[in-house]
Amino acid sequence: SQAAWCELPSRVLLVLTSQRGVQMYESDGSTMVFWHALDIPEQPAAHSVFARGIATAGGRFVCVGTSSGAVLVFDIPPKGTNVTLSEILEQHRDPVTDIAAEQGQAPDGAGDLVTADDAGTLCLWSTGEEFTLLGKIPGSGSSCSSVTLWNGIVAAGYGNGQIRLWEAGSGRIRAQVSAHARWIYALDLAPLTGKLLSGAEDSFVHVWQLSRKPDTDDIEIRHCHAECVTDTQVCGARFCDPAGDTFAVTGYDLSEILCYGPA
Amino acid sequence: VMNDIISAMFKKNFMEELFKPQDLYSKKALRTVYDRLAHTSIMRLNQASMDKLYDLMTMAFKYQVLLCPRPRDILLVTFNHLDAIKDFISDSPGILNQVDETFRQLIETYNCLSDGEFQLIRQTLLIFFQDMHIRVSIFLKDKVQNSNGRFVLPISGPVPWGTEVPGLIRIFNHKGVEVKRAEFTTAGNYVTPQREGSFELYGDRVLKLGTNMYSVTRPVETHMSGSSKTLASQAKENIVPNPLAKEELNFLARLLGGLDIQKPAGGETGFRLNLFTTDEEEEHAAQTRPEELSYKVINIEATQEPGRRAELSRILGELEVAEPRPGSAEKGEDLLALMDGL
């Protein structure tokens, strides 16, 4: 199950995914605005059915991934409950793991949405009335567990502990980092500064600095800081402010949310 | 006793049921199956020893699942279990055959799953074990568990097969040519692994998780004090009626139907396994076990004879209703109590 705040120009929705499907609530949790049920097979099947991966796109859509590989695109009205399923994107052949929208300024030709799956395949989209597939980056054997998109740079975290940076426009790899010793569970990006946060099962949380030089088009990633959450497999990590000065961490069997900030 | 238990566990019918796609059992259902398995030989355990044995099994399994370097290593752990079991019955070709058959089925069903699918399985198992922090002497002594019941997660040693030692950053230009390298350091002290474990019927698994913890005589104490933080959530779980109780009972009936309880024949008195140092200690443990950690297992004696089995099917058949009835969840709980009385 996942939960995400979806910020649109006129409203904020709380979107939840689970094995049943997708639910959307008003931001104070008072009313359920909409729910979409996934087709659940009669008998338990060999493969489980679930929704996973949530992102807001184009100031108008909420995109949710599914275990079949399909990405559901919901059109959200400025207010009220008249949410409609606007499109189903069927480019992934493996369960969707994560979806991310552009959080900075996309260069020309680069899309504004990236979707990832269990095979490590990444799809780049331009959003709108109709979504267009701009490019596909094939996986190389490891699940892409989480993804972010900033200034046309896709930052992807993988099950084998690697972080890779891809150029959204060309689909070319621009950086490869042996970041963690275990499965990466979370990636987050601070849009004001381009700081990247990664959390994994190896107990470590790392802060990185992404950069893109507009004239040379050099894309770089630099290591800033590491924290070790002793004896904890980190399951969630998020910046608490848009500049990335503070971040929060959660882990398996941990009943607390740990917050880290400048000294 | 070993032969009886292993032979019961690996019987064709039992394994067939286990291999069917299904949801994870509830804690109650798992404990019931475990109890039944433990009684398929002439060995008997009192409530306190059974509770302790189950605690040990639970925490050991949680440890193995949690520490798997790669999600797919849970399969290697399973293979380690089977390798050890085969060692116990190495001179019983009939049972050995059954185990090998299960081994082959595991290979056929699971070897082809993706990392993502294994991670889902692992996550589901970890959710089942969440908030369990019973301290186990052997783990405390070996320093794999802290005094607060949490497992030690080492940040050194070999990285999983397929993962690189953390520290390297490689930068490529827009033509895909590597133009820069940088390094970063952390408190971790990892090394490259030597080789991958084998997923074949025979082979070196490399991974030590899942091998026999008791190959040398070790203490078996467990400690429950200090687990108070977990008790509230566990207690809540025992009270909320399980809406899937009916399906679970159907499954349990089919599964347990194939497991016959052994009664010591003629002059044999069987033997009782006591996991405590003395009978008095066992008695004391039974009386002082925290209420929230009692498993409340009901012995399902109903499936001993064919006649009883038919009776059970009839009762279950009567549970089939056209529309969902509000009391149906409680009906499931009642059936367990009813079967206890049979």
Coordinates of C-alpha atoms in Angstrom, one line a residue:
Chain A
S1 CA 0.0 0.0 0.0
Q2 CA 1.1 3.5 -0.7
A3 CA -0.1 7.0 0.1
A4 CA 0.8 10.3 -1.7
W5 CA -0.3 13.9 -1.6
C6 CA -1.2 15.0 -5.1
E7 CA -0.9 18.7 -5.5
L8 CA -3.0 20.3 -8.2
P9 CA -3.5 24.0 -8.9
S10 CA -6.9 24.2 -7.1
R11 CA -6.9 21.3 -4.7
V12 CA -4.8 18.7 -2.9
L13 CA -5.8 15.1 -2.9
L14 CA -4.7 12.2 -0.8
V15 CA -4.2 9.2 -3.1
L16 CA -3.9 5.6 -1.7
T17 CA -3.0 2.5 -3.6
S18 CA -3.5 -1.1 -2.5
Q19 CA -4.4 -4.6 -3.7
R20 CA -8.0 -3.4 -4.2
G21 CA -7.2 -0.4 -6.4
V22 CA -7.0 3.3 -6.0
Q23 CA -8.7 5.6 -3.6
M24 CA -8.7 9.4 -3.5
Y25 CA -9.6 11.6 -0.5
E26 CA -9.9 15.3 0.2
S27 CA -6.7 16.5 1.8
D28 CA -8.3 16.6 5.3
G29 CA -9.3 13.0 4.9
S30 CA -12.9 13.9 5.4
T31 CA -14.5 12.5 2.2
M32 CA -13.6 9.9 -0.3
V33 CA -13.6 11.7 -3.7
F34 CA -13.2 8.7 -5.9
W35 CA -12.2 5.1 -6.1
H36 CA -11.2 2.8 -8.8
A37 CA -11.3 -0.9 -8.3
L38 CA -8.9 -3.2 -10.0
D39 CA -10.2 -6.4 -11.6
I40 CA -9.7 -9.0 -9.0
P41 CA -9.7 -12.6 -10.1
E42 CA -12.1 -15.1 -8.5
Q43 CA -9.5 -17.6 -7.3
P44 CA -6.2 -16.4 -6.0
A45 CA -3.9 -16.3 -9.0
A46 CA -0.2 -17.0 -9.2
H47 CA 0.5 -13.3 -9.6
S48 CA -0.9 -10.7 -7.2
V49 CA -2.9 -7.8 -8.4
F50 CA -2.2 -4.3 -7.0
A51 CA -1.8 -0.7 -7.8
R52 CA 1.6 0.9 -7.2
G53 CA 3.2 4.2 -8.2
I54 CA 1.5 7.6 -7.9
A55 CA 2.3 11.0 -9.5
T56 CA 0.6 14.2 -10.4
A57 CA 1.1 15.3 -14.0
G58 CA 0.5 18.4 -16.1
G59 CA -1.4 20.1 -13.2
R60 CA -4.4 18.1 -14.1
F61 CA -3.8 14.4 -14.0
V62 CA -3.1 11.8 -11.3
C63 CA -1.3 8.8 -12.7
V64 CA -1.3 5.4 -11.0
G65 CA 0.6 2.3 -12.0
T66 CA -0.6 -1.3 -11.7
S67 CA 0.8 -4.8 -11.4
S68 CA -0.2 -5.6 -15.0
G69 CA 2.2 -2.8 -16.2
A70 CA -0.7 -0.5 -17.2
V71 CA -0.6 3.1 -16.0
L72 CA -4.0 4.6 -15.3
V73 CA -4.4 8.3 -16.0
F74 CA -7.2 10.1 -14.1
D75 CA -8.5 13.5 -15.1
I76 CA -9.1 15.5 -11.9
P77 CA -11.7 18.3 -11.9
P78 CA -10.8 21.6 -10.0
K79 CA -13.4 20.5 -7.4
G80 CA -16.0 17.8 -6.8
T81 CA -16.0 14.1 -7.4
N82 CA -16.2 13.9 -11.1
V83 CA -12.9 12.1 -11.6
T84 CA -12.7 10.2 -14.9
L85 CA -10.3 7.6 -16.2
S86 CA -8.9 9.5 -19.1
E87 CA -6.4 7.0 -20.5
I88 CA -4.7 3.7 -19.9
L89 CA -1.0 3.6 -20.9
E90 CA 0.2 0.2 -21.9
Q91 CA 3.9 0.2 -22.5
H92 CA 5.2 -1.7 -19.5
R93 CA 5.2 -5.5 -19.6
D94 CA 6.1 -5.8 -16.0
P95 CA 4.5 -4.5 -12.8
V96 CA 4.9 -0.7 -12.4
T97 CA 7.1 0.3 -9.5
D98 CA 7.2 4.1 -9.5
I99 CA 6.1 7.2 -11.4
A100 CA 7.6 10.7 -11.3
A101 CA 6.7 14.0 -12.8
E102 CA 9.2 16.7 -13.8
Q103 CA 9.9 18.8 -10.8
G104 CA 12.0 21.5 -12.4
Q105 CA 12.2 22.8 -15.9
A106 CA 12.1 20.2 -18.7
P107 CA 14.4 21.0 -21.6
D108 CA 12.8 21.0 -25.1
G109 CA 12.0 17.5 -26.3
A110 CA 12.3 15.9 -22.8
G111 CA 9.1 14.6 -21.4
D112 CA 7.4 15.6 -18.2
L113 CA 6.6 12.2 -16.8
V114 CA 8.6 9.0 -16.3
T115 CA 7.3 5.5 -15.4
A116 CA 9.3 2.6 -14.1
D117 CA 8.8 -1.2 -13.7
D118 CA 10.2 -4.3 -12.1
A119 CA 12.3 -5.2 -15.2
G120 CA 14.1 -1.8 -14.8
T121 CA 12.4 -0.4 -18.0
L122 CA 11.8 3.3 -18.0
C123 CA 9.2 5.1 -20.2
L124 CA 9.3 8.8 -20.9
W125 CA 6.0 10.6 -21.6
S126 CA 4.7 14.0 -22.5
T127 CA 1.4 14.6 -20.8
G128 CA -1.8 16.2 -21.9
E129 CA -5.2 15.4 -23.3
E130 CA -3.4 12.4 -24.8
F131 CA -0.2 11.2 -23.4
T132 CA 2.6 10.5 -25.9
L133 CA 5.4 8.0 -25.4
L134 CA 8.7 9.9 -26.1
G135 CA 11.2 7.2 -25.4
K136 CA 11.8 3.9 -23.6
I137 CA 15.0 2.9 -21.8
P138 CA 15.3 -0.9 -21.5
G139 CA 16.1 -2.4 -18.1
S140 CA 19.2 -4.5 -17.6
G141 CA 18.1 -7.2 -15.1
S142 CA 17.5 -5.2 -12.0
S143 CA 14.1 -3.8 -10.8
C144 CA 13.9 0.0 -10.8
S145 CA 12.3 0.5 -7.5
S146 CA 12.1 4.3 -7.5
V147 CA 12.5 7.2 -9.9
T148 CA 12.6 11.1 -9.9
L149 CA 12.7 13.6 -12.8
W150 CA 14.3 17.0 -12.5
N151 CA 15.5 19.4 -15.2
G152 CA 15.3 16.6 -17.8
I153 CA 17.4 14.3 -15.6
V154 CA 15.9 10.9 -14.7
A155 CA 17.4 9.6 -11.4
A156 CA 16.6 5.9 -11.0
G157 CA 17.2 3.7 -8.0
Y158 CA 17.5 -0.1 -8.5
G159 CA 17.1 -3.3 -6.5
N160 CA 20.9 -4.0 -6.8
G161 CA 21.7 -0.8 -5.0
Q162 CA 22.7 1.3 -8.1
I163 CA 21.6 4.8 -8.9
R164 CA 21.6 5.8 -12.5
L165 CA 21.1 9.2 -14.1
W166 CA 19.5 9.2 -17.6
E167 CA 19.1 12.1 -19.9
A168 CA 15.3 12.3 -20.5
G169 CA 15.5 13.7 -24.0
S170 CA 18.0 11.3 -25.6
G171 CA 17.5 8.3 -23.2
R172 CA 21.3 8.1 -22.7
I173 CA 22.9 7.1 -19.5
R174 CA 24.9 10.0 -17.9
A175 CA 25.9 8.6 -14.5
Q176 CA 26.2 5.3 -12.7
V177 CA 26.6 5.2 -8.9
S178 CA 27.4 2.2 -6.8
A179 CA 25.3 3.8 -4.1
H180 CA 24.0 1.1 -1.8
A181 CA 24.8 -2.4 -0.7
R182 CA 21.1 -3.5 -0.8
W183 CA 17.8 -2.8 -2.5
I184 CA 17.0 0.9 -2.8
Y185 CA 13.6 1.6 -1.4
A186 CA 13.2 5.3 -1.8
L187 CA 14.4 8.3 -3.8
D188 CA 13.4 11.9 -3.3
L189 CA 14.3 15.1 -4.9
A190 CA 14.5 18.7 -3.6
P191 CA 13.4 20.8 -6.6
L192 CA 14.9 24.1 -5.4
T193 CA 18.5 22.8 -5.2
G194 CA 18.5 19.5 -7.1
K195 CA 19.5 17.5 -4.0
L196 CA 18.7 13.8 -4.2
L197 CA 17.9 11.6 -1.3
S198 CA 18.3 7.8 -1.4
G199 CA 17.3 5.2 1.3
A200 CA 18.0 1.5 1.1
E201 CA 17.8 -1.8 3.0
D202 CA 21.5 -1.5 3.9
S203 CA 20.6 1.0 6.7
F204 CA 22.1 3.9 4.8
V205 CA 20.5 7.2 3.7
H206 CA 22.6 9.3 1.3
V207 CA 22.2 12.9 0.1
W208 CA 23.5 13.7 -3.4
Q209 CA 23.8 16.8 -5.4
L210 CA 22.6 16.7 -9.0
S211 CA 23.7 19.4 -11.4
R212 CA 23.1 20.2 -15.1
K213 CA 25.1 22.9 -16.8
P214 CA 22.9 24.6 -19.5
D215 CA 25.8 25.6 -21.8
T216 CA 27.8 22.4 -21.8
D217 CA 25.0 20.1 -21.0
D218 CA 27.2 18.3 -18.5
I219 CA 25.2 16.3 -16.0
E220 CA 26.8 15.4 -12.7
I221 CA 26.1 13.8 -9.4
R222 CA 28.2 14.4 -6.3
H223 CA 28.0 12.7 -2.8
C224 CA 27.1 15.2 0.0
H225 CA 26.3 13.2 3.1
A226 CA 25.6 9.8 4.5
E227 CA 23.6 8.7 7.6
C228 CA 23.5 5.2 8.9
V229 CA 20.3 4.2 10.7
T230 CA 21.7 1.4 12.9
D231 CA 20.1 -2.0 12.6
T232 CA 17.2 -0.6 10.5
Q233 CA 16.3 -1.4 6.9
V234 CA 15.2 2.0 5.5
C235 CA 11.9 1.8 3.7
G236 CA 11.0 5.4 3.3
A237 CA 13.0 8.7 2.9
R238 CA 11.7 12.1 2.0
F239 CA 12.9 15.7 2.1
C240 CA 10.8 17.9 4.4
D241 CA 11.5 21.1 2.6
P242 CA 12.0 22.0 -1.1
A243 CA 15.6 22.9 -0.6
G244 CA 16.5 19.6 0.9
D245 CA 17.9 20.9 4.2
T246 CA 15.9 18.4 6.3
F247 CA 14.7 14.9 5.6
A248 CA 12.6 12.2 7.3
V249 CA 13.3 8.4 7.4
T250 CA 11.2 5.4 8.2
G251 CA 12.2 1.7 8.4
Y252 CA 11.0 -1.8 8.9
D253 CA 9.9 -2.6 12.5
L254 CA 10.5 1.1 13.3
S255 CA 7.5 2.8 15.0
E256 CA 9.2 6.2 14.8
I257 CA 9.8 8.7 12.0
L258 CA 13.4 9.9 12.2
C259 CA 14.1 13.5 11.2
Y260 CA 17.5 14.8 10.2
G261 CA 18.5 18.4 9.8
P262 CA 21.4 20.8 9.8
A263 CA 23.4 20.9 13.1
Chain B
V1 CA 10.1 -39.1 15.4
M2 CA 12.2 -37.3 12.7
N3 CA 11.0 -39.8 10.1
D4 CA 7.4 -39.4 11.1
I5 CA 7.3 -35.6 11.1
I6 CA 9.3 -35.2 7.9
S7 CA 7.3 -37.8 6.1
A8 CA 4.1 -36.1 7.2
M9 CA 5.3 -32.7 6.1
F10 CA 6.4 -33.8 2.7
K11 CA 3.4 -36.0 1.9
K12 CA 2.1 -35.4 -1.6
N13 CA -1.4 -34.2 -0.6
F14 CA 0.0 -31.7 2.0
M15 CA 2.6 -30.3 -0.5
E16 CA 0.0 -30.1 -3.2
E17 CA -2.2 -27.8 -1.0
L18 CA 0.8 -25.7 -0.1
F19 CA 1.8 -25.1 -3.7
K20 CA -1.6 -23.8 -4.7
P21 CA -1.6 -19.9 -5.1
Q22 CA -3.2 -18.6 -1.9
D23 CA -2.9 -15.7 0.5
L24 CA -0.6 -15.8 3.5
Y25 CA -2.3 -17.6 6.5
S26 CA -3.4 -15.7 9.6
K27 CA -1.2 -16.1 12.7
K28 CA -3.8 -18.4 14.2
A29 CA -4.0 -20.6 11.2
L30 CA -0.2 -21.0 10.9
R31 CA 0.1 -21.9 14.6
T32 CA -2.6 -24.5 14.1
V33 CA -0.8 -26.2 11.2
Y34 CA 2.4 -26.0 13.2
D35 CA 0.8 -27.7 16.2
R36 CA -0.6 -30.4 14.0
L37 CA 2.8 -31.1 12.3
A38 CA 4.5 -31.4 15.7
H39 CA 2.0 -34.1 16.7
T40 CA 2.4 -36.3 13.7
S41 CA 4.9 -38.5 15.7
I42 CA 4.6 -40.0 19.1
M43 CA 6.4 -36.9 20.5
R44 CA 4.3 -34.7 22.7
L45 CA 4.9 -31.2 24.0
N46 CA 3.1 -29.3 26.7
Q47 CA 1.6 -25.9 26.0
A48 CA 4.6 -24.0 27.4
S49 CA 7.2 -26.0 25.4
M50 CA 5.1 -25.7 22.3
D51 CA 4.8 -22.0 22.7
K52 CA 8.5 -21.7 23.2
L53 CA 9.2 -23.9 20.1
Y54 CA 6.9 -21.7 18.0
D55 CA 8.6 -18.5 19.3
L56 CA 12.0 -19.9 18.4
M57 CA 10.8 -20.9 14.9
T58 CA 9.2 -17.6 14.3
M59 CA 12.1 -15.5 15.3
A60 CA 14.6 -17.7 13.5
F61 CA 12.6 -17.5 10.3
K62 CA 12.1 -13.7 10.7
Y63 CA 15.9 -13.4 11.1
Q64 CA 16.5 -15.4 7.9
V65 CA 14.0 -13.5 5.8
L66 CA 15.2 -10.1 7.1
L67 CA 18.9 -10.8 6.5
C68 CA 18.6 -12.2 2.9
P69 CA 21.1 -10.1 0.9
R70 CA 18.9 -10.4 -2.3
P71 CA 15.2 -11.1 -2.4
R72 CA 15.8 -14.3 -4.3
D73 CA 18.0 -15.5 -1.6
I74 CA 14.9 -16.6 0.4
L75 CA 14.8 -19.5 -2.1
L76 CA 18.5 -20.3 -1.2
V77 CA 17.5 -20.3 2.5
T78 CA 14.6 -22.7 1.6
F79 CA 17.1 -24.9 -0.2
N80 CA 19.4 -24.9 2.9
H81 CA 16.4 -26.0 5.0
L82 CA 15.8 -28.9 2.6
D83 CA 19.4 -29.9 2.4
A84 CA 19.5 -30.2 6.2
I85 CA 16.2 -32.1 6.2
K86 CA 17.6 -34.6 3.7
D87 CA 20.5 -35.1 5.9
F88 CA 18.2 -36.2 8.8
I89 CA 16.5 -38.9 6.7
S90 CA 19.4 -39.8 4.5
D91 CA 18.8 -43.5 5.2
S92 CA 15.1 -43.5 4.4
P93 CA 14.9 -43.6 0.6
G94 CA 11.1 -43.4 0.5
I95 CA 11.0 -40.1 2.5
L96 CA 14.1 -38.8 0.7
N97 CA 12.2 -39.3 -2.6
Q98 CA 9.3 -37.2 -1.2
V99 CA 11.6 -34.4 -0.2
D100 CA 13.4 -34.4 -3.6
E101 CA 10.1 -34.3 -5.3
T102 CA 9.2 -31.1 -3.3
F103 CA 12.6 -29.7 -4.1
R104 CA 12.0 -30.2 -7.8
Q105 CA 8.6 -28.5 -7.5
L106 CA 10.2 -25.5 -5.7
I107 CA 12.8 -25.2 -8.5
E108 CA 10.1 -25.4 -11.2
T109 CA 7.8 -22.9 -9.5
Y110 CA 10.2 -20.3 -8.1
N111 CA 13.5 -20.3 -10.0
C112 CA 12.0 -18.3 -12.8
L113 CA 10.5 -15.5 -10.7
S114 CA 11.9 -12.0 -11.1
D115 CA 13.6 -10.0 -8.3
G116 CA 10.5 -7.8 -8.0
E117 CA 8.3 -10.8 -7.4
F118 CA 10.7 -12.2 -4.8
Q119 CA 10.8 -8.8 -3.1
L120 CA 7.0 -8.8 -2.9
I121 CA 7.1 -12.3 -1.3
R122 CA 9.7 -11.2 1.1
Q123 CA 7.8 -8.0 2.0
T124 CA 4.6 -10.0 2.6
L125 CA 6.5 -12.3 5.0
L126 CA 8.2 -9.4 6.7
I127 CA 4.8 -7.7 7.3
F128 CA 3.6 -11.0 9.0
F129 CA 6.6 -10.8 11.4
Q130 CA 6.5 -7.1 12.0
D131 CA 6.8 -6.0 15.6
M132 CA 7.8 -9.4 16.9
H133 CA 10.8 -8.9 19.2
I134 CA 11.1 -12.1 21.3
R135 CA 14.6 -12.5 22.4
V136 CA 16.3 -15.8 21.7
S137 CA 19.3 -16.9 23.8
I138 CA 21.2 -18.3 21.0
F139 CA 20.9 -15.1 19.0
L140 CA 21.8 -12.9 21.9
K141 CA 24.8 -15.0 22.6
D142 CA 26.0 -14.9 19.0
K143 CA 25.3 -11.1 18.9
V144 CA 22.9 -11.3 16.0
Q145 CA 20.1 -9.9 18.2
N146 CA 20.3 -6.9 20.5
S147 CA 18.9 -6.9 24.1
N148 CA 15.9 -4.9 22.8
G149 CA 15.0 -7.8 20.6
R150 CA 16.0 -6.2 17.3
F151 CA 18.3 -8.0 14.9
V152 CA 21.8 -6.7 14.2
L153 CA 22.2 -5.6 10.6
P154 CA 25.9 -5.7 9.7
I155 CA 27.2 -3.0 7.4
S156 CA 30.2 -5.1 6.4
G157 CA 30.9 -8.3 4.6
P158 CA 30.2 -9.4 1.0
V159 CA 27.6 -7.5 -1.0
P160 CA 24.8 -9.5 -2.6
W161 CA 25.6 -11.2 -5.9
G162 CA 24.8 -8.7 -8.6
T163 CA 25.5 -5.6 -6.4
E164 CA 28.7 -3.6 -6.5
V165 CA 30.6 -2.5 -3.5
P166 CA 29.3 1.1 -2.8
G167 CA 31.7 4.0 -3.4
L168 CA 32.1 4.6 -7.1
I169 CA 30.5 7.4 -9.2
R170 CA 31.0 7.2 -13.0
I171 CA 30.0 10.2 -15.2
F172 CA 29.3 9.9 -19.0
N173 CA 29.1 12.6 -21.6
H174 CA 26.2 12.9 -24.1
K175 CA 28.0 10.4 -26.4
G176 CA 28.0 7.7 -23.7
V177 CA 31.8 8.0 -23.1
E178 CA 33.0 7.8 -19.5
V179 CA 34.6 11.1 -18.7
K180 CA 35.0 11.2 -15.0
R181 CA 35.3 9.0 -11.9
A182 CA 34.8 9.9 -8.3
E183 CA 34.7 8.0 -5.0
F184 CA 32.8 8.5 -1.8
T185 CA 33.3 6.7 1.5
T186 CA 30.9 5.6 4.2
A187 CA 31.1 3.8 7.5
G188 CA 30.3 0.5 5.7
N189 CA 33.1 -2.0 5.0
Y190 CA 31.9 -4.2 2.1
V191 CA 33.7 -6.6 -0.1
T192 CA 33.0 -8.4 -3.4
P193 CA 31.3 -11.8 -3.1
Q194 CA 33.2 -14.9 -4.2
R195 CA 30.5 -16.7 -6.1
E196 CA 26.8 -17.2 -6.4
G197 CA 24.9 -19.9 -4.5
S198 CA 23.5 -22.8 -6.5
F199 CA 19.7 -23.0 -7.3
E200 CA 20.0 -26.6 -8.5
L201 CA 18.9 -29.8 -6.7
Y202 CA 22.5 -30.3 -5.4
G203 CA 25.1 -27.6 -5.0
D204 CA 26.9 -25.2 -2.7
R205 CA 24.3 -22.6 -1.5
V206 CA 27.2 -20.3 -0.3
L207 CA 24.7 -18.5 1.9
K208 CA 24.7 -19.6 5.5
L209 CA 21.2 -18.4 6.4
G210 CA 18.9 -21.3 6.9
T211 CA 21.6 -23.9 7.8
N212 CA 21.2 -25.8 11.1
M213 CA 21.5 -23.4 14.0
Y214 CA 21.7 -26.3 16.4
S215 CA 24.4 -28.4 14.7
V216 CA 26.3 -27.9 18.0
T217 CA 24.3 -28.1 21.2
R218 CA 23.1 -24.6 22.0
P219 CA 20.8 -23.0 24.6
V220 CA 17.1 -22.6 23.7
E221 CA 15.8 -19.9 26.0
T222 CA 13.5 -17.2 24.9
H223 CA 12.7 -14.0 26.8
M224 CA 9.5 -12.2 26.5
S225 CA 9.8 -9.3 29.0
G226 CA 10.5 -6.0 27.4
S227 CA 8.5 -6.8 24.4
S228 CA 5.7 -4.6 25.8
K229 CA 5.6 -2.2 22.8
T230 CA 4.5 -5.0 20.5
L231 CA 1.8 -6.4 22.8
A232 CA -0.8 -3.8 22.0
S233 CA -0.8 -4.5 18.3
Q234 CA -0.7 -8.2 18.8
A235 CA -3.6 -8.2 21.3
K236 CA -5.7 -6.1 18.9
E237 CA -5.1 -8.6 16.1
N238 CA -6.5 -11.5 18.3
I239 CA -9.7 -9.6 18.9
V240 CA -10.7 -8.5 15.5
P241 CA -12.6 -11.3 13.7
N242 CA -11.0 -12.5 10.6
P243 CA -13.4 -11.9 7.6
L244 CA -11.7 -14.6 5.7
A245 CA -12.3 -17.1 8.5
K246 CA -14.5 -19.3 6.3
E247 CA -12.0 -19.6 3.4
E248 CA -9.2 -20.2 5.9
L249 CA -11.2 -23.0 7.6
N250 CA -11.8 -24.7 4.3
F251 CA -8.1 -24.5 3.5
L252 CA -7.2 -25.7 7.0
A253 CA -9.6 -28.6 6.8
R254 CA -8.1 -29.8 3.5
L255 CA -4.6 -29.3 4.7
L256 CA -5.0 -30.9 8.1
G257 CA -7.1 -33.7 6.7
G258 CA -4.0 -35.2 5.3
L259 CA -2.1 -35.0 8.5
D260 CA -2.9 -37.9 10.8
I261 CA -2.2 -37.5 14.5
Q262 CA -0.3 -40.5 15.8
K263 CA -1.4 -42.1 19.0
P264 CA 1.2 -44.2 20.9
A265 CA 0.1 -47.8 20.2
G266 CA -0.2 -50.6 22.7
G267 CA 2.2 -50.4 25.6
E268 CA 4.2 -47.5 24.2
T269 CA 3.8 -44.3 26.2
G270 CA 5.4 -42.1 23.5
F271 CA 7.7 -39.4 24.8
R272 CA 7.3 -35.8 25.9
L273 CA 9.7 -33.1 24.8
N274 CA 10.3 -30.4 27.4
L275 CA 12.1 -27.3 26.2
F276 CA 12.8 -26.1 29.7
T277 CA 15.4 -27.4 32.2
T278 CA 12.8 -28.9 34.6
D279 CA 9.1 -29.8 34.6
E280 CA 8.6 -27.2 37.3
E281 CA 10.1 -24.5 35.0
E282 CA 7.8 -25.5 32.2
E283 CA 4.8 -25.3 34.5
H284 CA 5.9 -21.9 35.7
A285 CA 6.4 -20.7 32.1
A286 CA 2.9 -21.7 31.2
Q287 CA 1.4 -19.8 34.1
T288 CA 3.5 -16.6 33.6
R289 CA 3.3 -16.2 29.9
P290 CA 2.1 -12.7 29.1
E291 CA -1.6 -12.9 28.1
E292 CA -1.0 -11.0 24.9
L293 CA 1.5 -13.6 23.7
S294 CA -0.7 -16.6 24.2
Y295 CA -1.5 -18.2 21.0
K296 CA -5.0 -19.5 22.0
V297 CA -4.7 -22.6 19.8
I298 CA -7.6 -25.0 19.7
N299 CA -6.8 -28.6 19.0
I300 CA -8.6 -29.9 16.0
E301 CA -9.1 -33.5 16.8
A302 CA -12.0 -33.8 14.4
T303 CA -10.0 -35.2 11.5
Q304 CA -8.7 -38.3 13.1
E305 CA -11.2 -40.8 11.6
P306 CA -12.9 -40.9 8.2
G307 CA -16.3 -40.6 9.9
R308 CA -15.2 -37.4 11.7
R309 CA -13.9 -36.0 8.4
A310 CA -17.3 -36.4 6.8
E311 CA -18.8 -34.7 9.8
L312 CA -16.4 -31.8 9.4
S313 CA -17.2 -31.5 5.7
R314 CA -20.9 -31.5 6.5
I315 CA -20.5 -28.7 9.0
L316 CA -18.4 -26.7 6.6
G317 CA -21.0 -27.3 3.9
E318 CA -23.6 -25.8 6.1
L319 CA -21.5 -22.6 6.2
E320 CA -22.1 -22.0 2.5
V321 CA -24.6 -19.1 2.4
A322 CA -26.0 -17.3 -0.6
E323 CA -25.7 -13.8 0.8
P324 CA -23.1 -12.6 3.3
R325 CA -24.6 -12.8 6.8
P326 CA -23.4 -10.3 9.4
G327 CA -22.5 -12.9 11.9
S328 CA -20.5 -15.1 9.4
A329 CA -17.2 -14.1 10.8
E330 CA -18.1 -15.2 14.3
K331 CA -19.5 -18.4 12.8
G332 CA -16.0 -19.2 11.7
E333 CA -14.7 -18.7 15.2
D334 CA -17.6 -20.8 16.6
L335 CA -16.7 -23.7 14.3
L336 CA -13.2 -23.9 15.7
A337 CA -14.8 -24.1 19.2
L338 CA -17.3 -26.7 17.9
M339 CA -14.6 -28.9 16.4
D340 CA -12.9 -28.7 19.8
G341 CA -15.9 -30.4 21.3
L342 CA -16.1 -33.2 18.8

